[in-house]
Structure formats: C-alpha cells, structure tokens
mmCIF file of C-alpha atoms in Angstrom:
data_model
loop_
_atom_site.group_PDB
_atom_site.id
_atom_site.type_symbol
_atom_site.label_atom_id
_atom_site.label_comp_id
_atom_site.label_asym_id
_atom_site.label_seq_id
_atom_site.Cartn_x
_atom_site.Cartn_y
_atom_site.Cartn_z
ATOM 1 C CA UNK A 1 -17.427 8.472 -21.171
ATOM 2 C CA UNK A 2 -18.582 4.868 -20.852
ATOM 3 C CA UNK A 3 -21.431 5.908 -18.540
ATOM 4 C CA UNK A 4 -22.580 8.527 -21.020
ATOM 5 C CA UNK A 5 -22.629 5.926 -23.787
ATOM 6 C CA UNK A 6 -25.022 3.923 -21.628
ATOM 7 C CA UNK A 7 -27.246 6.941 -21.160
ATOM 8 C CA UNK A 8 -26.157 7.468 -17.555
ATOM 9 C CA UNK A 9 -24.887 10.608 -15.902
ATOM 10 C CA UNK A 10 -21.484 10.730 -14.277
ATOM 11 C CA UNK A 11 -18.641 12.977 -13.252
ATOM 12 C CA UNK A 12 -14.913 12.340 -13.374
ATOM 13 C CA UNK A 13 -13.765 12.013 -9.776
ATOM 14 C CA UNK A 14 -10.998 10.631 -7.628
ATOM 15 C CA UNK A 15 -10.483 8.597 -4.474
ATOM 16 C CA UNK A 16 -11.895 10.282 -1.374
ATOM 17 C CA UNK A 17 -8.806 9.153 0.571
ATOM 18 C CA UNK A 18 -7.158 12.316 -0.717
ATOM 19 C CA UNK A 19 -9.267 14.305 1.759
ATOM 20 C CA UNK A 20 -8.595 12.070 4.778
ATOM 21 C CA UNK A 21 -7.393 13.993 7.839
ATOM 22 C CA UNK A 22 -5.682 11.771 10.411
ATOM 23 C CA UNK A 23 -3.938 14.453 12.472
ATOM 24 C CA UNK A 24 -5.916 13.508 15.577
ATOM 25 C CA UNK A 25 -3.918 10.245 15.743
ATOM 26 C CA UNK A 26 -0.471 11.856 15.588
ATOM 27 C CA UNK A 27 0.515 11.050 19.173
ATOM 28 C CA UNK A 28 -1.038 7.587 19.037
ATOM 29 C CA UNK A 29 0.947 6.695 15.917
ATOM 30 C CA UNK A 30 4.249 7.809 17.379
ATOM 31 C CA UNK A 31 3.530 5.965 20.634
ATOM 32 C CA UNK A 32 2.713 2.834 18.665
ATOM 33 C CA UNK A 33 5.985 2.994 16.742
ATOM 34 C CA UNK A 34 7.924 3.504 19.969
ATOM 35 C CA UNK A 35 6.204 0.520 21.552
ATOM 36 C CA UNK A 36 7.313 -1.562 18.542
ATOM 37 C CA UNK A 37 10.973 -0.605 18.977
ATOM 38 C CA UNK A 38 11.475 2.763 17.264
ATOM 39 C CA UNK A 39 13.683 5.150 19.254
ATOM 40 C CA UNK A 40 11.745 8.213 18.142
ATOM 41 C CA UNK A 41 14.697 9.706 16.281
ATOM 42 C CA UNK A 42 15.788 7.451 13.427
ATOM 43 C CA UNK A 43 14.251 8.405 10.070
ATOM 44 C CA UNK A 44 11.671 5.851 8.995
ATOM 45 C CA UNK A 45 11.570 3.820 5.791
ATOM 46 C CA UNK A 46 8.167 2.211 5.282
ATOM 47 C CA UNK A 47 7.353 -0.890 3.251
ATOM 48 C CA UNK A 48 3.735 -1.794 2.444
ATOM 49 C CA UNK A 49 3.740 -5.285 0.890
ATOM 50 C CA UNK A 50 0.961 -7.434 -0.553
ATOM 51 C CA UNK A 51 0.682 -10.969 -1.841
ATOM 52 C CA UNK A 52 0.517 -10.321 -5.592
ATOM 53 C CA UNK A 53 0.158 -13.984 -6.494
ATOM 54 C CA UNK A 54 -2.915 -15.222 -4.598
ATOM 55 C CA UNK A 55 -5.524 -13.955 -7.072
ATOM 56 C CA UNK A 56 -8.050 -14.705 -8.374
ATOM 57 C CA UNK A 57 -10.293 -16.279 -5.758
ATOM 58 C CA UNK A 58 -12.621 -19.042 -6.894
ATOM 59 C CA UNK A 59 -15.436 -21.078 -5.304
ATOM 60 C CA UNK A 60 -14.628 -24.651 -4.322
ATOM 61 C CA UNK A 61 -16.782 -27.019 -2.267
ATOM 62 C CA UNK A 62 -13.950 -29.543 -2.259
ATOM 63 C CA UNK A 63 -11.547 -27.034 -0.675
ATOM 64 C CA UNK A 64 -14.221 -25.969 1.788
ATOM 65 C CA UNK A 65 -14.768 -29.564 2.904
ATOM 66 C CA UNK A 66 -11.014 -30.075 3.286
ATOM 67 C CA UNK A 67 -10.693 -26.845 5.274
ATOM 68 C CA UNK A 68 -13.464 -27.926 7.641
ATOM 69 C CA UNK A 69 -12.092 -31.444 8.096
ATOM 70 C CA UNK A 70 -8.433 -30.449 8.447
ATOM 71 C CA UNK A 71 -8.924 -27.121 10.200
ATOM 72 C CA UNK A 72 -6.555 -25.398 7.755
ATOM 73 C CA UNK A 73 -8.157 -22.231 6.412
ATOM 74 C CA UNK A 74 -4.920 -20.595 5.232
ATOM 75 C CA UNK A 75 -6.100 -20.187 1.654
ATOM 76 C CA UNK A 76 -9.731 -19.418 2.455
ATOM 77 C CA UNK A 77 -10.849 -15.951 1.386
ATOM 78 C CA UNK A 78 -14.375 -16.140 2.733
ATOM 79 C CA UNK A 79 -17.259 -18.573 2.693
ATOM 80 C CA UNK A 80 -16.488 -21.166 -0.007
ATOM 81 C CA UNK A 81 -14.101 -18.903 -1.945
ATOM 82 C CA UNK A 82 -10.392 -19.709 -1.897
ATOM 83 C CA UNK A 83 -7.248 -18.014 -3.083
ATOM 84 C CA UNK A 84 -5.273 -19.432 -5.983
ATOM 85 C CA UNK A 85 -1.973 -21.022 -4.955
ATOM 86 C CA UNK A 86 0.751 -23.336 -6.208
ATOM 87 C CA UNK A 87 4.452 -24.027 -5.740
ATOM 88 C CA UNK A 88 5.202 -21.627 -8.582
ATOM 89 C CA UNK A 89 3.164 -18.862 -6.963
ATOM 90 C CA UNK A 90 4.900 -19.530 -3.652
ATOM 91 C CA UNK A 91 8.289 -19.193 -5.326
ATOM 92 C CA UNK A 92 7.337 -15.879 -6.933
ATOM 93 C CA UNK A 93 5.964 -14.588 -3.635
ATOM 94 C CA UNK A 94 9.196 -15.462 -1.828
ATOM 95 C CA UNK A 95 11.274 -13.807 -4.562
ATOM 96 C CA UNK A 96 9.195 -10.631 -4.213
ATOM 97 C CA UNK A 97 9.537 -10.571 -0.412
ATOM 98 C CA UNK A 98 13.260 -11.300 -0.608
ATOM 99 C CA UNK A 99 13.713 -8.296 -2.910
ATOM 100 C CA UNK A 100 11.749 -5.965 -0.620
ATOM 101 C CA UNK A 101 13.725 -7.155 2.386
ATOM 102 C CA UNK A 102 17.119 -6.909 0.703
ATOM 103 C CA UNK A 103 16.506 -3.361 -0.558
ATOM 104 C CA UNK A 104 14.941 -2.246 2.720
ATOM 105 C CA UNK A 105 17.672 -3.697 4.923
ATOM 106 C CA UNK A 106 20.464 -2.286 2.729
ATOM 107 C CA UNK A 107 18.940 1.193 2.705
ATOM 108 C CA UNK A 108 18.395 1.186 6.465
ATOM 109 C CA UNK A 109 21.907 -0.083 7.217
ATOM 110 C CA UNK A 110 23.618 2.347 4.853
ATOM 111 C CA UNK A 111 21.469 5.392 5.629
ATOM 112 C CA UNK A 112 20.751 4.824 9.332
ATOM 113 C CA UNK A 113 17.027 4.337 8.762
ATOM 114 C CA UNK A 114 14.496 2.341 10.774
ATOM 115 C CA UNK A 115 12.319 -0.023 8.706
ATOM 116 C CA UNK A 116 8.564 -0.117 9.330
ATOM 117 C CA UNK A 117 6.297 -2.727 7.748
ATOM 118 C CA UNK A 118 2.734 -1.554 7.111
ATOM 119 C CA UNK A 119 -0.258 -3.798 6.404
ATOM 120 C CA UNK A 120 -3.017 -1.771 4.792
ATOM 121 C CA UNK A 121 -5.478 -4.673 4.657
ATOM 122 C CA UNK A 122 -6.044 -7.778 6.745
ATOM 123 C CA UNK A 123 -5.013 -9.827 3.703
ATOM 124 C CA UNK A 124 -1.521 -8.350 3.988
ATOM 125 C CA UNK A 125 -0.683 -9.794 7.410
ATOM 126 C CA UNK A 126 1.103 -12.877 6.105
ATOM 127 C CA UNK A 127 3.233 -10.792 3.734
ATOM 128 C CA UNK A 128 4.032 -8.346 6.540
ATOM 129 C CA UNK A 129 5.076 -11.018 9.032
ATOM 130 C CA UNK A 130 7.273 -12.805 6.527
ATOM 131 C CA UNK A 131 8.863 -9.532 5.458
ATOM 132 C CA UNK A 132 9.530 -8.663 9.098
ATOM 133 C CA UNK A 133 11.427 -11.951 9.579
ATOM 134 C CA UNK A 134 13.533 -11.317 6.492
ATOM 135 C CA UNK A 135 14.404 -7.768 7.546
ATOM 136 C CA UNK A 136 15.436 -8.957 11.019
ATOM 137 C CA UNK A 137 17.682 -11.596 9.474
ATOM 138 C CA UNK A 138 19.348 -9.198 7.019
ATOM 139 C CA UNK A 139 19.659 -5.957 8.984
ATOM 140 C CA UNK A 140 22.721 -5.170 11.070
ATOM 141 C CA UNK A 141 22.066 -1.626 12.306
ATOM 142 C CA UNK A 142 18.532 -2.108 13.650
ATOM 143 C CA UNK A 143 17.163 -4.595 16.143
ATOM 144 C CA UNK A 144 13.420 -4.052 15.954
ATOM 145 C CA UNK A 145 11.210 -4.083 12.870
ATOM 146 C CA UNK A 146 7.853 -2.492 13.757
ATOM 147 C CA UNK A 147 4.824 -3.981 12.025
ATOM 148 C CA UNK A 148 1.660 -1.885 11.890
ATOM 149 C CA UNK A 149 -1.429 -3.800 10.765
ATOM 150 C CA UNK A 150 -4.895 -2.578 9.883
ATOM 151 C CA UNK A 151 -6.141 -5.700 11.705
ATOM 152 C CA UNK A 152 -5.274 -3.975 14.974
ATOM 153 C CA UNK A 153 -5.345 -0.234 14.202
ATOM 154 C CA UNK A 154 -7.792 2.104 12.501
ATOM 155 C CA UNK A 155 -7.220 4.217 9.429
ATOM 156 C CA UNK A 156 -6.312 7.298 11.444
ATOM 157 C CA UNK A 157 -3.354 5.571 13.093
ATOM 158 C CA UNK A 158 -2.255 3.869 9.864
ATOM 159 C CA UNK A 159 -2.351 7.190 8.002
ATOM 160 C CA UNK A 160 -0.355 8.936 10.731
ATOM 161 C CA UNK A 161 2.270 6.185 10.665
ATOM 162 C CA UNK A 162 2.614 6.858 6.944
ATOM 163 C CA UNK A 163 2.969 10.572 7.700
ATOM 164 C CA UNK A 164 5.989 9.865 9.918
ATOM 165 C CA UNK A 165 7.937 8.227 7.084
ATOM 166 C CA UNK A 166 10.808 9.746 5.166
ATOM 167 C CA UNK A 167 10.220 7.401 2.226
ATOM 168 C CA UNK A 168 7.897 4.500 1.364
ATOM 169 C CA UNK A 169 8.036 1.428 -0.876
ATOM 170 C CA UNK A 170 4.437 0.370 -1.545
ATOM 171 C CA UNK A 171 2.476 -2.234 -3.420
ATOM 172 C CA UNK A 172 -0.802 -0.978 -1.900
ATOM 173 C CA UNK A 173 -2.743 1.780 -3.657
ATOM 174 C CA UNK A 174 -4.052 3.473 -0.513
ATOM 175 C CA UNK A 175 -0.643 3.380 1.149
ATOM 176 C CA UNK A 176 0.614 5.330 -1.849
ATOM 177 C CA UNK A 177 -2.272 7.821 -1.763
ATOM 178 C CA UNK A 178 -2.115 8.489 1.990
ATOM 179 C CA UNK A 179 1.660 8.879 1.917
ATOM 180 C CA UNK A 180 1.409 11.264 -1.023
ATOM 181 C CA UNK A 181 -1.221 13.268 0.890
ATOM 182 C CA UNK A 182 1.506 13.915 3.452
ATOM 183 C CA UNK A 183 4.211 14.662 0.844
ATOM 184 C CA UNK A 184 6.081 11.406 1.526
ATOM 185 C CA UNK A 185 7.823 10.187 -1.670
ATOM 186 C CA UNK A 186 6.739 6.696 -2.705
ATOM 187 C CA UNK A 187 8.470 4.080 -4.807
ATOM 188 C CA UNK A 188 5.693 1.925 -6.254
ATOM 189 C CA UNK A 189 6.143 -1.811 -6.657
ATOM 190 C CA UNK A 190 3.068 -2.377 -8.764
ATOM 191 C CA UNK A 191 1.074 -5.533 -9.381
ATOM 192 C CA UNK A 192 -1.671 -4.013 -11.553
ATOM 193 C CA UNK A 193 -2.827 -0.901 -13.366
ATOM 194 C CA UNK A 194 -4.058 0.935 -10.259
ATOM 195 C CA UNK A 195 -0.585 1.987 -9.154
ATOM 196 C CA UNK A 196 0.578 2.383 -12.745
ATOM 197 C CA UNK A 197 -2.268 4.829 -13.400
ATOM 198 C CA UNK A 198 -1.699 6.680 -10.129
ATOM 199 C CA UNK A 199 1.987 7.152 -10.871
ATOM 200 C CA UNK A 200 1.131 8.430 -14.364
ATOM 201 C CA UNK A 201 -1.399 10.901 -12.927
ATOM 202 C CA UNK A 202 1.116 12.182 -10.381
ATOM 203 C CA UNK A 203 3.878 12.564 -12.960
ATOM 204 C CA UNK A 204 6.210 10.548 -10.755
ATOM 205 C CA UNK A 205 9.715 9.995 -12.203
ATOM 206 C CA UNK A 206 10.074 6.633 -13.940
ATOM 207 C CA UNK A 207 12.762 5.594 -11.422
ATOM 208 C CA UNK A 208 9.999 5.390 -8.797
ATOM 209 C CA UNK A 209 7.739 2.901 -10.614
ATOM 210 C CA UNK A 210 8.653 -0.781 -10.458
ATOM 211 C CA UNK A 211 6.686 -3.998 -10.859
ATOM 212 C CA UNK A 212 6.512 -7.109 -8.723
ATOM 213 C CA UNK A 213 7.906 -9.337 -11.478
ATOM 214 C CA UNK A 214 10.822 -7.069 -12.418
ATOM 215 C CA UNK A 215 14.151 -8.805 -12.761
ATOM 216 C CA UNK A 216 16.718 -7.519 -10.253
ATOM 217 C CA UNK A 217 13.860 -6.023 -8.214
ATOM 218 C CA UNK A 218 15.997 -5.583 -5.090
ATOM 219 C CA UNK A 219 18.620 -3.571 -6.959
ATOM 220 C CA UNK A 220 16.025 -1.463 -8.774
ATOM 221 C CA UNK A 221 14.101 -0.803 -5.556
ATOM 222 C CA UNK A 222 17.225 0.308 -3.720
ATOM 223 C CA UNK A 223 18.059 2.662 -6.590
ATOM 224 C CA UNK A 224 14.490 3.958 -6.560
ATOM 225 C CA UNK A 225 14.544 4.628 -2.817
ATOM 226 C CA UNK A 226 17.918 6.370 -3.112
ATOM 227 C CA UNK A 227 16.561 8.459 -5.983
ATOM 228 C CA UNK A 228 13.472 9.446 -3.972
ATOM 229 C CA UNK A 229 15.566 10.531 -1.008
ATOM 230 C CA UNK A 230 18.132 12.392 -3.103
ATOM 231 C CA UNK A 231 15.401 14.278 -4.972
ATOM 232 C CA UNK A 232 12.988 14.748 -2.088
ATOM 233 C CA UNK A 233 13.162 18.551 -2.175
ATOM 234 C CA UNK A 234 12.117 18.582 -5.830
ATOM 235 C CA UNK A 235 9.523 15.813 -5.499
ATOM 236 C CA UNK A 236 7.593 17.158 -2.493
ATOM 237 C CA UNK A 237 6.194 20.306 -4.187
ATOM 238 C CA UNK A 238 4.990 18.068 -7.022
ATOM 239 C CA UNK A 239 3.237 15.816 -4.500
ATOM 240 C CA UNK A 240 1.618 18.820 -2.840
ATOM 241 C CA UNK A 241 0.279 20.032 -6.186
ATOM 242 C CA UNK A 242 -1.090 16.565 -6.916
ATOM 243 C CA UNK A 243 -2.806 16.423 -3.524
ATOM 244 C CA UNK A 244 -4.340 19.884 -3.981
ATOM 245 C CA UNK A 245 -5.594 18.950 -7.437
ATOM 246 C CA UNK A 246 -7.130 15.734 -6.090
ATOM 247 C CA UNK A 247 -8.863 17.594 -3.253
ATOM 248 C CA UNK A 248 -10.263 20.076 -5.770
ATOM 249 C CA UNK A 249 -11.531 17.222 -7.930
ATOM 250 C CA UNK A 250 -13.172 15.635 -4.880
ATOM 251 C CA UNK A 251 -14.929 18.917 -4.117
ATOM 252 C CA UNK A 252 -16.173 19.168 -7.695
ATOM 253 C CA UNK A 253 -17.359 15.571 -7.533
ATOM 254 C CA UNK A 254 -19.288 16.272 -4.320
ATOM 255 C CA UNK A 255 -20.859 19.425 -5.756
ATOM 256 C CA UNK A 256 -21.931 17.572 -8.879
ATOM 257 C CA UNK A 257 -23.487 14.770 -6.847
ATOM 258 C CA UNK A 258 -25.318 17.308 -4.678
ATOM 259 C CA UNK A 259 -26.788 19.016 -7.719
ATOM 260 C CA UNK A 260 -27.738 15.639 -9.222
ATOM 261 C CA UNK A 261 -29.656 14.682 -6.083
ATOM 262 C CA UNK A 262 -31.438 18.035 -6.067
ATOM 263 C CA UNK A 263 -32.875 17.273 -9.498
ATOM 264 C CA UNK A 264 -35.004 14.569 -7.895
ATOM 265 C CA UNK A 265 -35.608 16.108 -4.463
ATOM 266 C CA UNK A 266 -36.093 19.794 -5.221
#
C-alpha cells in the first residue's frame, strides 16, 4: 500500500526462507550433534538466543580509538560503529539468559530432553556461550550442551539441526521460520515486532508468545514449552498449513516479479 502511494509497483510477499530445502545436510547435522555430546536418541529442545539489549549501534571515533589502543573490540559492530551498552543493559541481558537457562534446564531434566543452543547469526555467539554455561550449571540429567553456531556451519546444517528438534524456544526470526517449515513448534521470546507479527500470521496460541522483558519469564517459558509439547499433534497441522501458504505466496511473488521484468525486456 505504501509503495502504491509513492507511485511504485509492488506485490505482497513473504520471506524466501519458507522455501529453503536443507535435506541434503541431514546426516551432517546429526553427526554434528553427536560430536557435541548428543546420544542420538534423546529428544532435543532447542534454544536460539540473542542479545536484545545491544541496539542501536552508533558511530564513535572515541570508542574506535580506545578499541585500537586497548585491543578490546568486544562492543565493536563494524568499522567505527559500536553497540550500545551499560550496567543496566548487562543486568537485563543476564536476567534474560538466566530465564532461558532455568526453563530449558527444568524442561530437559523433567522430560528427559537434551538441550541444544543455536546461534543463527555471528552476533549471537556471546549469548550462546553464556547460555551454554548456565545450562551446564543448572542441568542434572544431561552432561553436554551442544552449541551450533552459524559462524562455523552453513544454513543447510543449521536448518537441519532445527529439523531434529522436538520443540524450540527462539528469539531469532529465521530460527522460528525454519523450525516452522519443518513443523517444529516454537515458543517465541520476542524482542520486536518481527516475531510478534509472525506469530500473529501463523495463528499461534497466545501461550507460545513471550517477550524478553516479561516478568517471571522463566516460569512463562516453561509453561509455554510444556503447552507446545502437550498440544503438538494439534499444532503441527496448523504449522504445515502456514508453511504451504507461505510457499504459495513466494511463488506468486516470483511470478509477479517475472512479469514485471518482462514489461521492460519483452
């Protein structure tokens, strides 16, 4: 609508990740999980964390000079752009990670699950490593906590790891989409409107949408994961319909773009 108001042509589309086929990496993904400590049998509970509190980035020559002189580039995004950070942001980040770890460890201990931490972007590595430490400290029924990072593995392997899950807690949009593509129920721990909008489009039950600043996040997340598992049989057909609808929309989007190009290159 906004494009049309500007006199531009457009077509309502969707994320092309809905059409991503990663089946070629099935064996590689399972081998990776085994190498990280999975026994190949325990059902998998995935957690895809982010750092919700490091935005926005801003340019700073002073911070760049300090980073060069001190050799500490922890908060550097790229070039002379740096993440926002403070003691208050650090406290919120730790509270968020503590909640993910507490819910994940409790679910895995009570249900006999194996936790898997998934980093969808390079920016997520710090969150993933800190979450791994927390899960190891809290869990009693599992020794290893596999961490799968996009830093080290391509999208095919990451997507196939998501396919192996029984349930996922995610703060990353594409973790949610790729898991849904494979009919894996997802409890969203949202930091912005992207996941909120996705959940609304999918018609996901309200029990499966949380937010990073929710009070009692650990308790709510555990309830959400339990709800997803208890209602998996009812949820999966809904996810399949959503995936099929998204694939159809992608096809329509591609056809429209093809016809648009032909107008100028007939």
